[in-house]
């Protein structure tokens, strides 16, 4: 009888303690949620962008280009082409240097995962449809396109000579390419190292439509993930864009550039930087996936 009479009291104590603990956990959770740093981080990033020497916001692509990825000069001086990455329509958006929409061009090709854009000296554009997040694609390609002949698209299909598994093991997944550029009759590809964030492999394919095994040229020690590439008009400076950072390689020739030690420059606060192009010899125009449009004066 003593045991039975004790049970209601014991249960009451346990229930009280349980409720108190639950209330405490709820209060702690609410406290954490109410003090979420998300909004503060956005303000901090905005301030940080203004504090990066040489970096300034010049416009916005919000509502103009969805998830801007590639960037290249348009035929009209002072204007640029960009596009949205995978999942967006196969459209080139021509915009001004401050992000105003000028016109759109439909490209008669699927946007599987467009990531980069470059132009040769004859007015041909090369769209890098070689985004490959899981390193599992077998349909990698570069689309060759002319704005004055929009109905024709040439396909430069390629594969990597050193990839034998689709996908490879996670520690070997370095076959995603979000950066490419045209130079001297070839399209140069720079991989985004999703496995180790330490090496960008450099490949080259001819700039003529066809099926190719890309030529592996070298590997660059890049402590980050490359999202775009831009070559200065004089051919003596290569800039590889990362997520919120730049890697600069200088040389008197293309061969020397690919042997140079990359110089890392932070762009803290700019956002997820995805597109870069030389506006002039000392200035980059940079876009972000969130719609930011920046100019950066190179040191």
Short mmCIF file of C-alpha atoms in Angstrom, two decimals:
data_model
loop_
_atom_site.label_atom_id
_atom_site.label_comp_id
_atom_site.label_asym_id
_atom_site.label_seq_id
_atom_site.Cartn_x
_atom_site.Cartn_y
_atom_site.Cartn_z
CA UNK A 1 0.00 0.00 0.00
CA UNK A 2 2.84 2.38 0.73
CA UNK A 3 4.30 1.70 -2.73
CA UNK A 4 0.95 2.28 -4.43
CA UNK A 5 0.38 5.54 -2.60
CA UNK A 6 3.85 6.69 -3.57
CA UNK A 7 3.36 6.21 -7.33
CA UNK A 8 1.05 9.21 -7.99
CA UNK A 9 3.47 11.58 -6.30
CA UNK A 10 6.45 10.12 -8.17
CA UNK A 11 4.64 10.39 -11.47
CA UNK A 12 3.77 13.99 -10.74
CA UNK A 13 7.41 14.79 -10.08
CA UNK A 14 8.50 13.08 -13.29
CA UNK A 15 5.84 14.85 -15.35
CA UNK A 16 6.81 18.23 -13.87
CA UNK A 17 10.50 17.64 -14.63
CA UNK A 18 9.71 16.50 -18.15
CA UNK A 19 7.56 19.53 -18.87
CA UNK A 20 10.20 21.85 -17.46
CA UNK A 21 12.87 20.28 -19.64
CA UNK A 22 10.67 20.51 -22.75
CA UNK A 23 9.89 24.13 -21.99
CA UNK A 24 13.57 24.84 -21.48
CA UNK A 25 14.47 23.18 -24.79
CA UNK A 26 11.70 25.10 -26.57
CA UNK A 27 12.89 28.36 -25.07
CA UNK A 28 16.46 27.61 -26.07
CA UNK A 29 15.35 26.77 -29.61
CA UNK A 30 13.32 29.95 -29.88
CA UNK A 31 16.22 31.92 -28.54
CA UNK A 32 18.49 30.46 -31.20
CA UNK A 33 15.95 31.08 -33.96
CA UNK A 34 15.27 34.63 -32.85
CA UNK A 35 18.98 35.37 -32.91
CA UNK A 36 19.70 33.69 -36.27
CA UNK A 37 22.68 35.44 -37.87
CA UNK A 38 21.30 35.07 -41.41
CA UNK A 39 20.14 38.66 -41.77
CA UNK A 40 23.21 39.92 -39.99
CA UNK A 41 25.45 37.90 -42.31
CA UNK A 42 23.82 39.51 -45.35
CA UNK A 43 24.50 42.98 -43.95
CA UNK A 44 28.02 41.95 -43.01
CA UNK A 45 28.65 40.59 -46.52
CA UNK A 46 27.36 43.80 -48.06
CA UNK A 47 29.70 45.85 -45.89
CA UNK A 48 32.58 43.47 -46.53
CA UNK A 49 32.14 43.80 -50.31
CA UNK A 50 32.49 47.55 -49.97
CA UNK A 51 35.67 47.10 -47.95
CA UNK A 52 37.51 44.94 -50.50
CA UNK A 53 40.04 47.28 -52.17
CA UNK A 54 39.23 47.71 -55.84
CA UNK A 55 35.80 46.03 -55.66
CA UNK A 56 32.61 48.01 -56.24
CA UNK A 57 29.05 47.13 -57.12
CA UNK A 58 27.99 48.66 -60.44
CA UNK A 59 24.57 47.12 -61.01
CA UNK A 60 22.33 44.13 -60.63
CA UNK A 61 21.10 41.22 -62.76
CA UNK A 62 18.24 40.34 -60.41
CA UNK A 63 15.09 39.82 -62.45
CA UNK A 64 17.17 39.97 -65.64
CA UNK A 65 19.39 36.86 -65.74
CA UNK A 66 18.33 33.90 -63.58
CA UNK A 67 21.35 32.51 -61.70
CA UNK A 68 23.95 34.17 -63.92
CA UNK A 69 26.84 31.86 -64.69
CA UNK A 70 28.85 32.60 -67.85
CA UNK A 71 29.94 36.06 -68.99
CA UNK A 72 31.51 37.33 -72.23
CA UNK A 73 31.63 40.56 -74.28
CA UNK A 74 28.70 41.02 -76.67
CA UNK A 75 29.25 42.25 -80.25
CA UNK A 76 28.09 45.71 -79.17
CA UNK A 77 30.89 47.46 -77.27
CA UNK A 78 30.05 47.93 -73.60
CA UNK A 79 27.47 45.14 -73.56
CA UNK A 80 27.84 41.56 -72.35
CA UNK A 81 26.27 38.15 -72.76
CA UNK A 82 25.29 35.97 -69.82
CA UNK A 83 22.95 33.05 -69.17
CA UNK A 84 21.41 30.99 -66.39
CA UNK A 85 22.92 27.64 -65.45
CA UNK A 86 21.25 24.22 -65.41
CA UNK A 87 17.48 24.19 -65.24
CA UNK A 88 17.13 27.55 -66.97
CA UNK A 89 16.08 28.24 -70.56
CA UNK A 90 18.73 28.12 -73.34
CA UNK A 91 18.92 31.88 -73.75
CA UNK A 92 21.75 34.38 -74.04
CA UNK A 93 20.91 37.64 -72.29
CA UNK A 94 22.59 40.74 -73.65
CA UNK A 95 23.00 43.27 -70.85
CA UNK A 96 24.67 46.62 -70.36
CA UNK A 97 27.61 47.17 -68.05
CA UNK A 98 25.18 48.03 -65.26
CA UNK A 99 22.86 45.07 -65.81
CA UNK A 100 20.13 46.58 -67.99
CA UNK A 101 18.57 44.08 -70.39
CA UNK A 102 19.22 44.92 -74.04
CA UNK A 103 17.84 41.83 -75.77
CA UNK A 104 17.68 38.04 -75.59
CA UNK A 105 18.84 35.38 -78.04
CA UNK A 106 17.33 31.91 -78.11
CA UNK A 107 19.92 29.19 -78.62
CA UNK A 108 18.53 26.03 -80.30
CA UNK A 109 20.21 23.61 -77.89
CA UNK A 110 19.36 22.14 -74.50
CA UNK A 111 20.79 23.74 -71.39
CA UNK A 112 21.90 20.59 -69.61
CA UNK A 113 24.33 22.49 -67.40
CA UNK A 114 25.69 25.62 -69.06
CA UNK A 115 28.48 27.09 -66.97
CA UNK A 116 30.90 29.19 -69.05
CA UNK A 117 31.04 31.45 -72.08
CA UNK A 118 33.86 32.83 -74.23
CA UNK A 119 34.41 34.45 -77.64
CA UNK A 120 37.05 34.09 -80.35
CA UNK A 121 38.39 36.78 -82.67
CA UNK A 122 35.93 35.92 -85.45
CA UNK A 123 32.75 36.50 -83.45
CA UNK A 124 32.06 32.88 -82.53
CA UNK A 125 30.88 32.13 -79.00
CA UNK A 126 31.61 28.97 -77.05
CA UNK A 127 29.07 27.89 -74.43
CA UNK A 128 30.49 25.39 -71.97
CA UNK A 129 27.76 22.81 -71.42
CA UNK A 130 30.08 20.81 -69.21
CA UNK A 131 28.83 21.37 -65.69
CA UNK A 132 29.26 17.97 -64.07
CA UNK A 133 28.60 18.16 -60.33
CA UNK A 134 28.77 14.42 -59.69
CA UNK A 135 31.44 13.74 -62.36
CA UNK A 136 28.99 11.31 -63.97
CA UNK A 137 28.13 12.93 -67.33
CA UNK A 138 29.00 11.22 -70.61
CA UNK A 139 27.55 13.98 -72.80
CA UNK A 140 29.98 16.84 -72.15
CA UNK A 141 30.12 19.45 -74.90
CA UNK A 142 30.95 22.95 -76.01
CA UNK A 143 28.32 24.71 -78.12
CA UNK A 144 29.69 26.92 -80.91
CA UNK A 145 27.30 29.73 -81.72
CA UNK A 146 27.14 32.96 -83.75
CA UNK A 147 24.64 35.70 -82.85
CA UNK A 148 24.31 36.61 -86.55
CA UNK A 149 23.35 33.01 -87.42
CA UNK A 150 21.30 31.98 -84.38
CA UNK A 151 19.71 28.92 -86.02
CA UNK A 152 23.06 27.13 -86.32
CA UNK A 153 24.83 25.56 -83.36
CA UNK A 154 27.96 23.44 -83.69
CA UNK A 155 28.73 20.79 -81.09
CA UNK A 156 32.22 20.08 -79.79
CA UNK A 157 31.68 16.85 -77.86
CA UNK A 158 34.46 15.65 -75.61
CA UNK A 159 35.49 13.24 -72.89
CA UNK A 160 38.33 13.32 -70.38
CA UNK A 161 41.28 11.00 -71.07
CA UNK A 162 41.82 10.22 -67.39
CA UNK A 163 38.23 9.42 -66.40
CA UNK A 164 37.30 5.74 -66.37
CA UNK A 165 34.49 5.68 -63.78
CA UNK A 166 31.14 7.48 -63.97
CA UNK A 167 31.09 8.64 -61.28
CA UNK A 168 34.52 8.06 -59.75
CA UNK A 169 35.01 7.79 -56.00
CA UNK A 170 34.19 10.99 -54.14
CA UNK A 171 37.86 11.77 -53.45
CA UNK A 172 38.55 11.65 -57.20
CA UNK A 173 35.68 13.81 -58.45
CA UNK A 174 37.52 16.49 -60.35
CA UNK A 175 35.71 16.38 -63.70
CA UNK A 176 33.26 19.22 -63.19
CA UNK A 177 34.11 22.14 -65.47
CA UNK A 178 32.58 25.58 -64.90
CA UNK A 179 35.41 27.59 -66.49
CA UNK A 180 36.52 27.67 -70.11
CA UNK A 181 37.96 30.13 -72.60
CA UNK A 182 38.96 30.29 -76.23
CA UNK A 183 42.62 30.83 -77.05
CA UNK A 184 44.72 30.16 -80.15
CA UNK A 185 42.34 27.81 -81.92
CA UNK A 186 41.38 25.77 -78.88
CA UNK A 187 38.87 25.82 -76.06
CA UNK A 188 40.64 25.52 -72.74
CA UNK A 189 38.88 23.83 -69.82
CA UNK A 190 39.62 24.36 -66.13
CA UNK A 191 38.07 21.89 -63.70
CA UNK A 192 36.36 22.65 -60.42
CA UNK A 193 37.84 20.33 -57.81
CA UNK A 194 34.83 19.17 -55.84
CA UNK A 195 36.82 16.41 -54.15
CA UNK A 196 39.82 18.14 -52.58
CA UNK A 197 39.51 21.86 -53.50
CA UNK A 198 43.22 21.83 -54.28
CA UNK A 199 43.76 21.26 -58.01
CA UNK A 200 42.30 22.61 -61.22
CA UNK A 201 43.12 20.34 -64.13
CA UNK A 202 43.62 22.02 -67.51
CA UNK A 203 42.44 20.40 -70.75
CA UNK A 204 42.16 21.58 -74.34
CA UNK A 205 39.89 20.65 -77.26
CA UNK A 206 39.88 22.00 -80.85
CA UNK A 207 37.45 24.84 -81.54
CA UNK A 208 35.84 22.98 -84.46
CA UNK A 209 32.69 20.83 -84.12
CA UNK A 210 33.39 17.12 -83.72
CA UNK A 211 34.00 14.43 -81.11
CA UNK A 212 37.24 14.56 -79.17
CA UNK A 213 39.18 13.16 -76.29
CA UNK A 214 40.34 16.29 -74.50
CA UNK A 215 44.08 16.74 -74.14
CA UNK A 216 45.23 17.05 -70.54
CA UNK A 217 47.79 19.85 -70.49
CA UNK A 218 48.64 20.47 -66.84
CA UNK A 219 47.30 20.79 -63.30
CA UNK A 220 47.24 24.04 -61.35
CA UNK A 221 47.56 24.29 -57.59
CA UNK A 222 44.32 26.15 -56.85
CA UNK A 223 43.15 26.04 -53.20
CA UNK A 224 39.50 26.48 -54.07
CA UNK A 225 36.80 25.71 -56.62
CA UNK A 226 37.14 27.40 -60.03
CA UNK A 227 33.90 28.87 -61.43
CA UNK A 228 35.11 30.89 -64.45
CA UNK A 229 38.19 31.91 -66.42
CA UNK A 230 39.18 35.12 -68.21
CA UNK A 231 42.26 35.96 -70.28
CA UNK A 232 43.46 39.55 -70.57
CA UNK A 233 43.37 40.86 -74.15
CA UNK A 234 47.18 40.97 -74.38
CA UNK A 235 47.32 37.29 -73.39
CA UNK A 236 49.64 37.86 -70.44
CA UNK A 237 47.30 37.44 -67.49
CA UNK A 238 44.87 34.64 -66.70
CA UNK A 239 42.27 35.07 -63.99
CA UNK A 240 40.51 32.06 -62.53
CA UNK A 241 37.42 33.00 -60.56
CA UNK A 242 36.55 31.06 -57.43
CA UNK A 243 33.70 31.36 -54.97
CA UNK A 244 34.38 34.73 -53.43
CA UNK A 245 38.02 34.84 -54.57
CA UNK A 246 40.34 35.22 -57.56
CA UNK A 247 43.46 33.40 -58.65
CA UNK A 248 45.81 35.42 -60.88
CA UNK A 249 48.47 33.85 -63.10
CA UNK A 250 50.89 36.07 -65.04
CA UNK A 251 53.35 35.25 -67.79
CA UNK A 252 54.87 36.52 -71.02
CA UNK A 253 53.21 33.68 -72.95
CA UNK A 254 50.37 31.19 -72.55
CA UNK A 255 52.88 28.46 -71.76
CA UNK A 256 54.46 30.62 -69.06
CA UNK A 257 51.06 31.45 -67.58
CA UNK A 258 50.23 27.77 -67.16
CA UNK A 259 53.51 27.33 -65.24
CA UNK A 260 52.99 30.36 -63.01
CA UNK A 261 52.23 30.21 -59.29
CA UNK A 262 48.65 31.41 -58.77
CA UNK A 263 48.22 34.53 -56.65
CA UNK A 264 45.10 34.39 -54.49
CA UNK A 265 42.97 37.51 -54.00
CA UNK A 266 39.91 37.45 -51.67
CA UNK A 267 36.60 38.97 -52.76
CA UNK A 268 34.97 38.50 -49.39
CA UNK A 269 31.35 39.56 -49.35
CA UNK A 270 30.76 39.61 -53.11
CA UNK A 271 28.67 36.44 -52.98
CA UNK A 272 28.82 33.27 -55.07
CA UNK A 273 30.93 34.66 -57.91
CA UNK A 274 30.26 32.75 -61.14
CA UNK A 275 31.16 34.90 -64.17
CA UNK A 276 34.17 37.06 -65.02
CA UNK A 277 35.40 38.94 -68.07
CA UNK A 278 38.02 41.62 -68.68
CA UNK A 279 36.34 44.98 -69.19
CA UNK A 280 39.74 46.50 -69.93
CA UNK A 281 43.32 45.51 -69.19
CA UNK A 282 43.03 46.29 -65.48
CA UNK A 283 39.33 45.81 -64.73
CA UNK A 284 37.16 42.73 -64.37
CA UNK A 285 33.39 42.62 -64.60
CA UNK A 286 32.11 39.94 -62.23
CA UNK A 287 28.64 38.44 -61.80
CA UNK A 288 27.23 36.37 -58.98
CA UNK A 289 24.56 33.69 -58.96
CA UNK A 290 22.51 35.91 -56.64
CA UNK A 291 22.41 38.70 -59.26
CA UNK A 292 25.28 40.89 -58.11
CA UNK A 293 27.27 42.81 -60.75
CA UNK A 294 30.68 44.09 -59.69
CA UNK A 295 33.75 45.75 -61.13
CA UNK A 296 37.12 44.83 -59.73
CA UNK A 297 40.32 46.75 -60.38
CA UNK A 298 43.15 44.24 -60.43
CA UNK A 299 46.20 44.89 -58.25
#
